[in-house]
CSV table of C-alpha atoms and ligand atoms in Angstrom, one decimal:
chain,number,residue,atom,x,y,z
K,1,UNK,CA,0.0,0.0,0.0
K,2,UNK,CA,1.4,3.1,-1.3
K,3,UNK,CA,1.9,6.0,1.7
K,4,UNK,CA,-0.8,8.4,0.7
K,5,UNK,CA,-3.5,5.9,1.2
K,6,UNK,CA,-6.5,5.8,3.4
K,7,UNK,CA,-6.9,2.5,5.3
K,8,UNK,CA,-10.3,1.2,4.2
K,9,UNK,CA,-11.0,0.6,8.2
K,10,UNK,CA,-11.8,4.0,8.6
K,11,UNK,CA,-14.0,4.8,5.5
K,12,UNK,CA,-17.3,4.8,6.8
K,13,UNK,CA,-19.9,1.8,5.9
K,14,UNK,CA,-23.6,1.8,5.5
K,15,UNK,CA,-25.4,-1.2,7.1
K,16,UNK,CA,-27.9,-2.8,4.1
K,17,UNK,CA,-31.4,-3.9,5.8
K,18,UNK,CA,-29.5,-7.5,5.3
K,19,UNK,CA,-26.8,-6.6,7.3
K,20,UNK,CA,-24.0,-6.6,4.8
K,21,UNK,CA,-21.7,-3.6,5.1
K,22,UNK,CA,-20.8,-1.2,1.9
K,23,UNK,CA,-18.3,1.2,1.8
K,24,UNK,CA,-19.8,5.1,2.3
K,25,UNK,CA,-18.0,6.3,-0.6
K,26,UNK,CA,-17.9,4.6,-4.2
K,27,UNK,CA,-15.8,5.3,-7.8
K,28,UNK,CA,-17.7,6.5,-10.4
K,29,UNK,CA,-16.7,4.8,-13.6
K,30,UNK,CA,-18.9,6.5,-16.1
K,31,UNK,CA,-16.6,8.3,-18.3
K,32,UNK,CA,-18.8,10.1,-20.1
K,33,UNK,CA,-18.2,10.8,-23.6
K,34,UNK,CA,-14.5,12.1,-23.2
K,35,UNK,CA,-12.6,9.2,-20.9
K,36,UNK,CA,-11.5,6.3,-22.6
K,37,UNK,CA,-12.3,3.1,-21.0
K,38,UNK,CA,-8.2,2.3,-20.5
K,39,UNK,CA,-8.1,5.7,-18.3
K,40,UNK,CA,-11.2,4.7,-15.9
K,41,UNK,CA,-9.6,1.1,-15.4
K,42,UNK,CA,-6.4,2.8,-14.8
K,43,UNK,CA,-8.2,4.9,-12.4
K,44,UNK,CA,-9.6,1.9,-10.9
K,45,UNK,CA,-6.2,0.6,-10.2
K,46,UNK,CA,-5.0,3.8,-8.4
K,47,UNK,CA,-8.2,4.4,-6.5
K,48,UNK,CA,-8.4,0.6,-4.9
K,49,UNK,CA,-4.6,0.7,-4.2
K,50,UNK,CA,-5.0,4.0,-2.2
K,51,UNK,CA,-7.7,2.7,-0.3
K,52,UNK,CA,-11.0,2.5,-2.1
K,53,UNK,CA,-13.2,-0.6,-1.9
K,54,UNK,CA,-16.5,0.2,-3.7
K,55,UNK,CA,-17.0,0.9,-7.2
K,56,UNK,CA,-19.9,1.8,-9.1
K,57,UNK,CA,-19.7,0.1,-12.2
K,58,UNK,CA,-22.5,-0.9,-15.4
K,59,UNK,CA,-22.5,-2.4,-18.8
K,60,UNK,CA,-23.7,1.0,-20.4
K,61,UNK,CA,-20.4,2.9,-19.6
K,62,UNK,CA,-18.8,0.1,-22.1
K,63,UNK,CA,-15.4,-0.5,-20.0
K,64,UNK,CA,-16.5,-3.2,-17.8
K,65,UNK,CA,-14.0,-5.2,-19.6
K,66,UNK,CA,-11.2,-3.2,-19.2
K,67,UNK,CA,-12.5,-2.9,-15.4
K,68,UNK,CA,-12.2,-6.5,-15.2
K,69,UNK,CA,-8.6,-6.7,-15.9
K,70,UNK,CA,-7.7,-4.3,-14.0
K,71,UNK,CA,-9.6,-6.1,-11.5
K,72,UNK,CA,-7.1,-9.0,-12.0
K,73,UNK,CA,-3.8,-7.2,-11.2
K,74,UNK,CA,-5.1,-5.8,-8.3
K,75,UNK,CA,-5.4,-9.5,-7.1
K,76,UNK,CA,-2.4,-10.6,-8.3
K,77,UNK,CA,-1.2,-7.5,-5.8
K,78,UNK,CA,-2.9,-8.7,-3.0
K,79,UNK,CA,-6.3,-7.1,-2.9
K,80,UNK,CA,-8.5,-10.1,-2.4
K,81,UNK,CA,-12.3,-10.0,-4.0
K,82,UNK,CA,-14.3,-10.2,-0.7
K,83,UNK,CA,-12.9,-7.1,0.7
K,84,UNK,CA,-14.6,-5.2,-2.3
K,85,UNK,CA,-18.1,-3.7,-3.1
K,86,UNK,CA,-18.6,-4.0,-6.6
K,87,UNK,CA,-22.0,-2.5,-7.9
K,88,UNK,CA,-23.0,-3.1,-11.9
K,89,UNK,CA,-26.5,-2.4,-13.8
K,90,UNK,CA,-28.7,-3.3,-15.8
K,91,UNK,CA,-29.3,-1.5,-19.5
K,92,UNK,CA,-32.7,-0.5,-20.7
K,93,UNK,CA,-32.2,-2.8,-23.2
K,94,UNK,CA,-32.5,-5.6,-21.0
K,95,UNK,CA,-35.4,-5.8,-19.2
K,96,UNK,CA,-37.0,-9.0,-20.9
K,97,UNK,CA,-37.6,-11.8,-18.5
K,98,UNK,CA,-35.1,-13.8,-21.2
K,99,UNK,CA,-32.3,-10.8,-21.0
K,100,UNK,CA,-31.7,-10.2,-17.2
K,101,UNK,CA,-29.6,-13.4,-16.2
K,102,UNK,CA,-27.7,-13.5,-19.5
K,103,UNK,CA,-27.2,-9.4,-19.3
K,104,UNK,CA,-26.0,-10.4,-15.3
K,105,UNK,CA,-23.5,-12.8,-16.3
K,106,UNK,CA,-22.0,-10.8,-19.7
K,107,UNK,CA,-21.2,-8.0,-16.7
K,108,UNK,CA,-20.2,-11.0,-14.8
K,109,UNK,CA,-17.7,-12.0,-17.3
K,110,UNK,CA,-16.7,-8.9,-18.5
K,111,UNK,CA,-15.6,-7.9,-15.2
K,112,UNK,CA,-14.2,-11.3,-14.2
K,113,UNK,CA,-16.0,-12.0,-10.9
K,114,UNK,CA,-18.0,-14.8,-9.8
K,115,UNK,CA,-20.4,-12.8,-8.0
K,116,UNK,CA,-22.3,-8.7,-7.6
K,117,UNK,CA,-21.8,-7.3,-4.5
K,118,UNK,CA,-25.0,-5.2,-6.0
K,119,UNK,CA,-26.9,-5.2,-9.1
K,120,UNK,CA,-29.3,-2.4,-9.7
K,121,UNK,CA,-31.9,-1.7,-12.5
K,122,UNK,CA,-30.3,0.9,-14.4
K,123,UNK,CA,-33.4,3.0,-15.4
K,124,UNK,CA,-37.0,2.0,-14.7
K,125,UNK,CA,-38.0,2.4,-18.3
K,126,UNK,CA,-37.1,0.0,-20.8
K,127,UNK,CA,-36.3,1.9,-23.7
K,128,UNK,CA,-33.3,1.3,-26.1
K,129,UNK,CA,-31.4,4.4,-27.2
K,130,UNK,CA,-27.7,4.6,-28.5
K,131,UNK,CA,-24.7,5.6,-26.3
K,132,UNK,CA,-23.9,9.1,-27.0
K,133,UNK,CA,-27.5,10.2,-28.5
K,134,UNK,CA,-28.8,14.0,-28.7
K,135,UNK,CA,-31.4,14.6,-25.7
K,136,UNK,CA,-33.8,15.1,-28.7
K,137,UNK,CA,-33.6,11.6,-29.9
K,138,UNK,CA,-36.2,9.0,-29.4
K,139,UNK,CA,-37.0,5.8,-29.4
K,140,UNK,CA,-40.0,4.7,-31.6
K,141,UNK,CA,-41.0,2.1,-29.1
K,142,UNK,CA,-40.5,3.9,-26.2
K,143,UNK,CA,-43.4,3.6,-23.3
K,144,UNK,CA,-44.1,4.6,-20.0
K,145,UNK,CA,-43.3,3.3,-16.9
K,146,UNK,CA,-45.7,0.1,-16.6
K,147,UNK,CA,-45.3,-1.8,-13.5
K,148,UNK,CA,-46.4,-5.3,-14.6
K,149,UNK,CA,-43.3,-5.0,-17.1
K,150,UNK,CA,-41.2,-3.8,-14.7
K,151,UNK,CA,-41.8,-6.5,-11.9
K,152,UNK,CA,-41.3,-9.1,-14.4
K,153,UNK,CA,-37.9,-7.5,-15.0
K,154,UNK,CA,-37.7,-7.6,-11.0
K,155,UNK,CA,-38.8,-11.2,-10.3
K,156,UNK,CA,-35.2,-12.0,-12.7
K,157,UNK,CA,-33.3,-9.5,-10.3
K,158,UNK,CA,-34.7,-11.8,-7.6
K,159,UNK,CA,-33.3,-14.8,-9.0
K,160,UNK,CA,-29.8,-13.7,-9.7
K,161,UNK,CA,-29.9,-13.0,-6.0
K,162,UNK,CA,-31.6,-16.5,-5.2
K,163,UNK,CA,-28.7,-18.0,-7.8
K,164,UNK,CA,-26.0,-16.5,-6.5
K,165,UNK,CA,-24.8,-14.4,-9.1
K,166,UNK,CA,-25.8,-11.2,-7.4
K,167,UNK,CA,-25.8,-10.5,-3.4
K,168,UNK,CA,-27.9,-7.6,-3.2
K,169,UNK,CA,-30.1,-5.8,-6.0
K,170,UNK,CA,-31.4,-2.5,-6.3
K,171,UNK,CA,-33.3,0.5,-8.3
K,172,UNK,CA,-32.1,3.7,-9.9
K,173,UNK,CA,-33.8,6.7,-10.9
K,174,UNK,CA,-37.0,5.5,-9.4
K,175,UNK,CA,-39.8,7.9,-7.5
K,176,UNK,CA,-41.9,7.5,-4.4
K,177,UNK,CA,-44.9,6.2,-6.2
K,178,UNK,CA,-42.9,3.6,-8.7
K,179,UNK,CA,-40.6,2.6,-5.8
K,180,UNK,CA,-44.1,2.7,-3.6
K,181,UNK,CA,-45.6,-0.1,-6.1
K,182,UNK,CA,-42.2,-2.2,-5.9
K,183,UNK,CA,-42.0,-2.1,-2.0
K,184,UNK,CA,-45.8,-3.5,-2.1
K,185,UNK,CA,-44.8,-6.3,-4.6
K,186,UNK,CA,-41.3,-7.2,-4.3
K,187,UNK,CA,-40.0,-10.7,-2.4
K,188,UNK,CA,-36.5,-9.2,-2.1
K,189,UNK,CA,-37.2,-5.0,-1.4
K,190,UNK,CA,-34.2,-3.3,-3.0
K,191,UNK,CA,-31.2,-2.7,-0.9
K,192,UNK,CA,-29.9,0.4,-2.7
K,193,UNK,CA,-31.7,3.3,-4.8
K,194,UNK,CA,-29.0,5.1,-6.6
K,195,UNK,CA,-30.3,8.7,-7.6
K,196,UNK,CA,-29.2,12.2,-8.5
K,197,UNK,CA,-27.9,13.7,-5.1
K,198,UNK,CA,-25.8,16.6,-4.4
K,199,UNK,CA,-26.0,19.9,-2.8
K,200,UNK,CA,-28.3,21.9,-5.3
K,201,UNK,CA,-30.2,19.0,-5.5
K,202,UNK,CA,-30.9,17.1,-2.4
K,203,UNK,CA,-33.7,15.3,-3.2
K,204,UNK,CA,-35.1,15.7,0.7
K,205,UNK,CA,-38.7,13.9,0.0
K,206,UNK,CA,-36.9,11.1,-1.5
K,207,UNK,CA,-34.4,10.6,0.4
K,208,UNK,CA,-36.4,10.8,3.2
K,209,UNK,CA,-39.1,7.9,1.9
K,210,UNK,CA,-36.0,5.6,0.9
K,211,UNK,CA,-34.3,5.9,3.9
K,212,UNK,CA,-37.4,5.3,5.9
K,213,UNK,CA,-38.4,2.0,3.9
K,214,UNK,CA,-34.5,0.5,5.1
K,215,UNK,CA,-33.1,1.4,1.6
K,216,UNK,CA,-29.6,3.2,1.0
K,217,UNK,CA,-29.1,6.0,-0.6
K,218,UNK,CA,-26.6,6.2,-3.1
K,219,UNK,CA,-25.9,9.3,-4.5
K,220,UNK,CA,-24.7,10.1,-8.5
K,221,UNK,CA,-23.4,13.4,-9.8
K,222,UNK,CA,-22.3,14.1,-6.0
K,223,UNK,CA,-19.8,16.9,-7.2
K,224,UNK,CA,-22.7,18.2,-9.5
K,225,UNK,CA,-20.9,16.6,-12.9
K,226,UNK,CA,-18.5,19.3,-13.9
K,227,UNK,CA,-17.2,17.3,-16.3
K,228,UNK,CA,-20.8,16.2,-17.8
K,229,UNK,CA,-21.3,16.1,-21.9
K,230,UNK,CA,-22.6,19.1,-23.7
K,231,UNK,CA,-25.7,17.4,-24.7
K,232,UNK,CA,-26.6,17.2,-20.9
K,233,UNK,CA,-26.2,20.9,-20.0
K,234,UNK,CA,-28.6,23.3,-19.7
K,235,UNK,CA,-28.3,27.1,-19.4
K,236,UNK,CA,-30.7,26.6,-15.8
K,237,UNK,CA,-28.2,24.1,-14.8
K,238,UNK,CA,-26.2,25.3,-11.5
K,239,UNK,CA,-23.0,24.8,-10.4
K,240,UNK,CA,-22.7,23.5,-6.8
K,241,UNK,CA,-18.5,23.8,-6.7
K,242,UNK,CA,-19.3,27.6,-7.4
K,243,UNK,CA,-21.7,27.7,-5.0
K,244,UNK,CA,-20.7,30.6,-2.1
K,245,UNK,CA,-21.8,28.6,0.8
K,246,UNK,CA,-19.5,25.4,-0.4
K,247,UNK,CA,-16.6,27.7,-1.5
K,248,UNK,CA,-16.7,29.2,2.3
K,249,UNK,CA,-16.6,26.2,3.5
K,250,UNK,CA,-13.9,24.7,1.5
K,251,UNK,CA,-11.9,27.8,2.1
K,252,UNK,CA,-12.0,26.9,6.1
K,253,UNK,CA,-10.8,23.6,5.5
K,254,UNK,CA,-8.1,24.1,2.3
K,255,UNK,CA,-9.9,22.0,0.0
K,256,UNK,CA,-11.3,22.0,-3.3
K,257,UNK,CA,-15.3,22.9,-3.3
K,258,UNK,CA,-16.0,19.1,-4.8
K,259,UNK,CA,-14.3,17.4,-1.2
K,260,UNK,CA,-16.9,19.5,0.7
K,261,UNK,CA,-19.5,17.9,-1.8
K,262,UNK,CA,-18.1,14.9,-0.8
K,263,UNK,CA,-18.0,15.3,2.4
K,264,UNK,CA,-21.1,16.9,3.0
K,265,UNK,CA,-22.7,13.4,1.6
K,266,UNK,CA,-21.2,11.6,3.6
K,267,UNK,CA,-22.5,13.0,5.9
K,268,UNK,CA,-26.0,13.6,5.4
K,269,UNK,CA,-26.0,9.8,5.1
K,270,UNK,CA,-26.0,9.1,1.3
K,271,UNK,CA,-23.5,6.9,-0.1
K,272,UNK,CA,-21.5,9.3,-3.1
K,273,UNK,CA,-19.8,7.7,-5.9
K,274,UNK,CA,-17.7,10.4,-7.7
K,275,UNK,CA,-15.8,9.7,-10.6
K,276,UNK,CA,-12.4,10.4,-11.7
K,277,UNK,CA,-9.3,9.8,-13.1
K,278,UNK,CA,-6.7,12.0,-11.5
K,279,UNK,CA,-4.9,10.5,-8.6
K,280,UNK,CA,-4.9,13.5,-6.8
K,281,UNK,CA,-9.0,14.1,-6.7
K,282,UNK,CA,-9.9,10.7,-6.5
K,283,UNK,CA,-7.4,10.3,-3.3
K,284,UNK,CA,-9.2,13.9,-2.0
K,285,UNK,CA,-12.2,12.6,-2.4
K,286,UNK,CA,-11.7,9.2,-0.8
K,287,UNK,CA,-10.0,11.6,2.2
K,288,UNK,CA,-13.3,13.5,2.4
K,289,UNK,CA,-14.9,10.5,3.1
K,290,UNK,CA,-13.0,9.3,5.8
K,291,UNK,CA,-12.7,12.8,7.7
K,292,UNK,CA,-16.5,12.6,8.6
K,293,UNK,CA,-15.4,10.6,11.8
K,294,UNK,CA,-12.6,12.8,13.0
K,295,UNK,CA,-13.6,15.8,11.6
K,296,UNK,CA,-17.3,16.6,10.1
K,297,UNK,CA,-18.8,19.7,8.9
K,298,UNK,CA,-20.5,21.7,11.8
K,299,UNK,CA,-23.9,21.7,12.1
K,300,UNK,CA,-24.2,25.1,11.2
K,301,UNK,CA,-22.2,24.2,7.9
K,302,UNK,CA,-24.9,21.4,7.7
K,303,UNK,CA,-27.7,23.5,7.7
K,304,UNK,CA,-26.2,26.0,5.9
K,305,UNK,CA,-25.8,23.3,2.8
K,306,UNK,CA,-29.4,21.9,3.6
K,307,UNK,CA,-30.7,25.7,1.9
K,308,UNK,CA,-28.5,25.7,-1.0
K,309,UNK,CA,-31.1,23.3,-2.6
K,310,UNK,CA,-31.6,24.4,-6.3
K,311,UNK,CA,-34.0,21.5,-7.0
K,312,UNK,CA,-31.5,21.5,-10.3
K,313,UNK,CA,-31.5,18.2,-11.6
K,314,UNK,CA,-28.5,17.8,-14.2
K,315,UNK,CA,-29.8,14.1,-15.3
K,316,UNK,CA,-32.9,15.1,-16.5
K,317,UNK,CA,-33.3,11.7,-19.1
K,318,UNK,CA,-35.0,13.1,-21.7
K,319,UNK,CA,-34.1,10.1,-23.9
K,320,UNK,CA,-36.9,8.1,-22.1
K,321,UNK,CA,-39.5,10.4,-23.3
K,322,UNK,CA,-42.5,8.1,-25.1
K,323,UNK,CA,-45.1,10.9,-26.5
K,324,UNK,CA,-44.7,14.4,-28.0
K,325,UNK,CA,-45.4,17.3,-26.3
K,326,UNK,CA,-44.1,15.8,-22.9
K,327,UNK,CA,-41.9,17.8,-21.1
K,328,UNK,CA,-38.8,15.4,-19.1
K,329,UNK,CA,-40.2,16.4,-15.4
K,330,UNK,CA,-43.1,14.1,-16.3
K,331,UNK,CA,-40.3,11.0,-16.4
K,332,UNK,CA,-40.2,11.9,-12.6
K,333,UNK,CA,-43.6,12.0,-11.8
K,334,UNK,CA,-43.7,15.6,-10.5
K,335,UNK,CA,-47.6,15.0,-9.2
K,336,UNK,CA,-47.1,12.0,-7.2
K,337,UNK,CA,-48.0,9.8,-9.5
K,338,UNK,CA,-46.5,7.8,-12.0
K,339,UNK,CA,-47.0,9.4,-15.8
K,340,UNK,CA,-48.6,7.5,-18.5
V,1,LIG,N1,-27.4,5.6,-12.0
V,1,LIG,C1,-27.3,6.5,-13.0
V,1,LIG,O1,-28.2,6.7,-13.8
V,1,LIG,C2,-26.1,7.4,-13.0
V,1,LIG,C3,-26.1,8.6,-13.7
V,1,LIG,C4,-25.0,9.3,-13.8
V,1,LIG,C5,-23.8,8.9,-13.1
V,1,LIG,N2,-23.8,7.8,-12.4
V,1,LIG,C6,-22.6,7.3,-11.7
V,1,LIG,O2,-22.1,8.4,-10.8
V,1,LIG,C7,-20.8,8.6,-11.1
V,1,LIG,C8,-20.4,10.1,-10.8
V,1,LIG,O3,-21.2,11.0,-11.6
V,1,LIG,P1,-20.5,12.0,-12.6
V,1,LIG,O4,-19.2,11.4,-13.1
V,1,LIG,O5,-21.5,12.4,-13.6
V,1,LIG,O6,-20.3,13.3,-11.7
V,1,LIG,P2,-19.4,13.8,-10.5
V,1,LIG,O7,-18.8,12.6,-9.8
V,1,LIG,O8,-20.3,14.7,-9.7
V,1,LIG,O9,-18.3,14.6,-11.2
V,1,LIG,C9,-17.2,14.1,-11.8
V,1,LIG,C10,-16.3,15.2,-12.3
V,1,LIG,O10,-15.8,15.9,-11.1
V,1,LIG,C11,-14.4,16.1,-11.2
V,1,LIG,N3,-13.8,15.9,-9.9
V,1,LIG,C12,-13.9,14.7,-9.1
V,1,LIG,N4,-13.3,14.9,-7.9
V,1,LIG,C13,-12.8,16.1,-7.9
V,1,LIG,C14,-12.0,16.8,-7.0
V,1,LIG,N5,-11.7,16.4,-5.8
V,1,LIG,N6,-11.6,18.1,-7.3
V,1,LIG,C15,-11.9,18.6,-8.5
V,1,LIG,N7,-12.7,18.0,-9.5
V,1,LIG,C16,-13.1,16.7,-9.2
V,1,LIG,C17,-13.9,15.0,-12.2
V,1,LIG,O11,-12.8,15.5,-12.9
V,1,LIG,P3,-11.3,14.9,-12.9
V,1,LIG,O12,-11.3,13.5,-13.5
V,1,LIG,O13,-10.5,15.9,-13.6
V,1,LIG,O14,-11.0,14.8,-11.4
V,1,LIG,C18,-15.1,14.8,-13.1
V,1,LIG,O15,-15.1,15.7,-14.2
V,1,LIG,C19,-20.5,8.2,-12.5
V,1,LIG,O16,-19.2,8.0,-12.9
V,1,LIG,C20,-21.4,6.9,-12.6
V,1,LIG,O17,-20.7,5.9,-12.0
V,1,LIG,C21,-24.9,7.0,-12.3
């Protein structure tokens, strides 16, 4: 272990409802359009040898391969597989009774592992669109969110569970009323609902009803995606490391604005997964984590973050869109109920 590293004994944990333990504090490896899959697993490396243990991984972000053999050094140096949290996900593309196992064990392979320490539904709808679309594209057979379609997709995630291949599953980018309908119906609740979360957009009623119902939150975009594609920006978007209140506080502690983000998450008692690739943020980051124990933000510094809420979501999925003249705050049912 290299000097600068944190020892993974003092990163926080979240206990699941089944009692298993997952690191407070993931990598990202989404690269978005820019990162080439080489750099994340490279990233991957660094970031496990200096002390990370979860990582937030899925089919979609088209590296799990490279992931995988990166995977494979890091146990030739020692790292053994039960000491790490590795999370993958389900594409849209997938969600036919037939596709979930096989889709499971391509990630499976691709990543070289035996078993998920969490496999989540990527996106509650199940329609195809191509990597690295415009926001204005759409699928011809896209559709709502229907439950019956989507708890057939769940009773699969159930079995990879009751197979083996997958220790815990979970939901992402889901709402109180479609996560309302799964809670009613599911054998095996979900563990984990990853979701948008960071400072200017805190998501409180959510959070709130996950939390509640014995779920974790974990929390995308913690740093507010500086380094998101053009497609996905928008001139209301907001940007939470330019935010006074964070840069205040990141000027009292001698950080950059995104390790108050961070830190601030951690927290609040979501379970961030930044992303990135230089050893010197990713290490930062992972620090953030661990400095909640010995040194957290003050309560006044809490509540002080708790009113920066924007309600500016940066994912806003308007690729899921299935009729015209729909606006994308319908994919998040905005009334309380689910959109048809
Ligand atoms: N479930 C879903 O639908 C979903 C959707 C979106 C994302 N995700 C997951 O969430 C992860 C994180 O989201 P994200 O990558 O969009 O956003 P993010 O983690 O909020 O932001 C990542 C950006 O922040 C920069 N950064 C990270 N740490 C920094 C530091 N300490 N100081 C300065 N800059 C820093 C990175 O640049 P450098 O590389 O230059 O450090 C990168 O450009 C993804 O990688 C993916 O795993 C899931």
């Amino acid at each position: 272990m290299n000097l600068e590293a944190v020892d993974p004994a003092l990163v926080p944990k979240r206990t699941l409802y089944t009692g298993a333990a997952m690191p407070a504090i993931g990598l990202g490896t989404f690269g978005s359009d820019h990162v080439p899959a080489e750099e994340i697993a490279t990233a991957v490396t660094g970031a496990v040898l200096c002390g990370y243990r979860h990582l937030d991984c899925a089919s979609v972000y088209g590296n799990e391969d490279r992931i995988g053999t990166a995977l494979q050094a890091l146990y030739a140096d020692g790292i053994r597989r039960d000491e790490l949290w590795i999370a993958s996900k389900l594409w849209n593309d997938k969600h036919a009774a037939e596709d979930v196992i096989p889709a499971c064990r391509k990630s499976l392979a691709d990543l070289r592992l035996d078993y998920l320490d969490m496999y989540l539904v990527h996106w509650p709808f199940p329609n195809f669109h191509p990597p690295g679309c415009s926001v204005d594209s759409r699928s011809p057979t896209a559709k709502p969110y229907i439950h019956d379609s989507f708890m057939r997709t769940w009773r699969q995630m159930e079995r990879l569970v009751d197979i083996g291949l997958a220790r815990h599953i979970g939901t992402s980018n889901m709402t109180i009323p479609k996560l309302t309908l799964l809670l009613r119906d599911a054998r095996l609740k979900p563990a984990v609902n990853e979701m948008e979360l960071h400072p200017h957009f805190q998501q409180p009623e959510l959070f709130d009803f996950v939390r509640r119902n014995g779920i974790e939150p974990v929390g995308y975009c913690p740093i507010g995606s500086p380094g998101r594609p053009e497609r996905d920006r928008t001139p209301y978007d907001t940007v939470d490391i330019e935010d006074p209140e964070i840069v205040r506080i990141a000027e009292r502690l001698g950080v950059h604005p995104a390790e108050v983000c961070v830190k601030w998450a951690v927290q609040r008692g979501q379970t961030p997964i930044p992303q990135s690739t230089k050893p010197r943020n990713y290490m930062a980051n992972l620090r953030a984590a661990a400095s909640v124990a010995t040194a957290p933000l003050t309560n006044e510094e809490m509540q002080a973050i708790a009113h920066i809420d924007r309600n500016c979501r940066l994912i806003k999925g308007q690729v899921f869109l299935w009729k015209d003249n729909q606006n994308w705050e319908d994919l998040w049912d905005p009334q309380g109920e689910i959109a048809t």
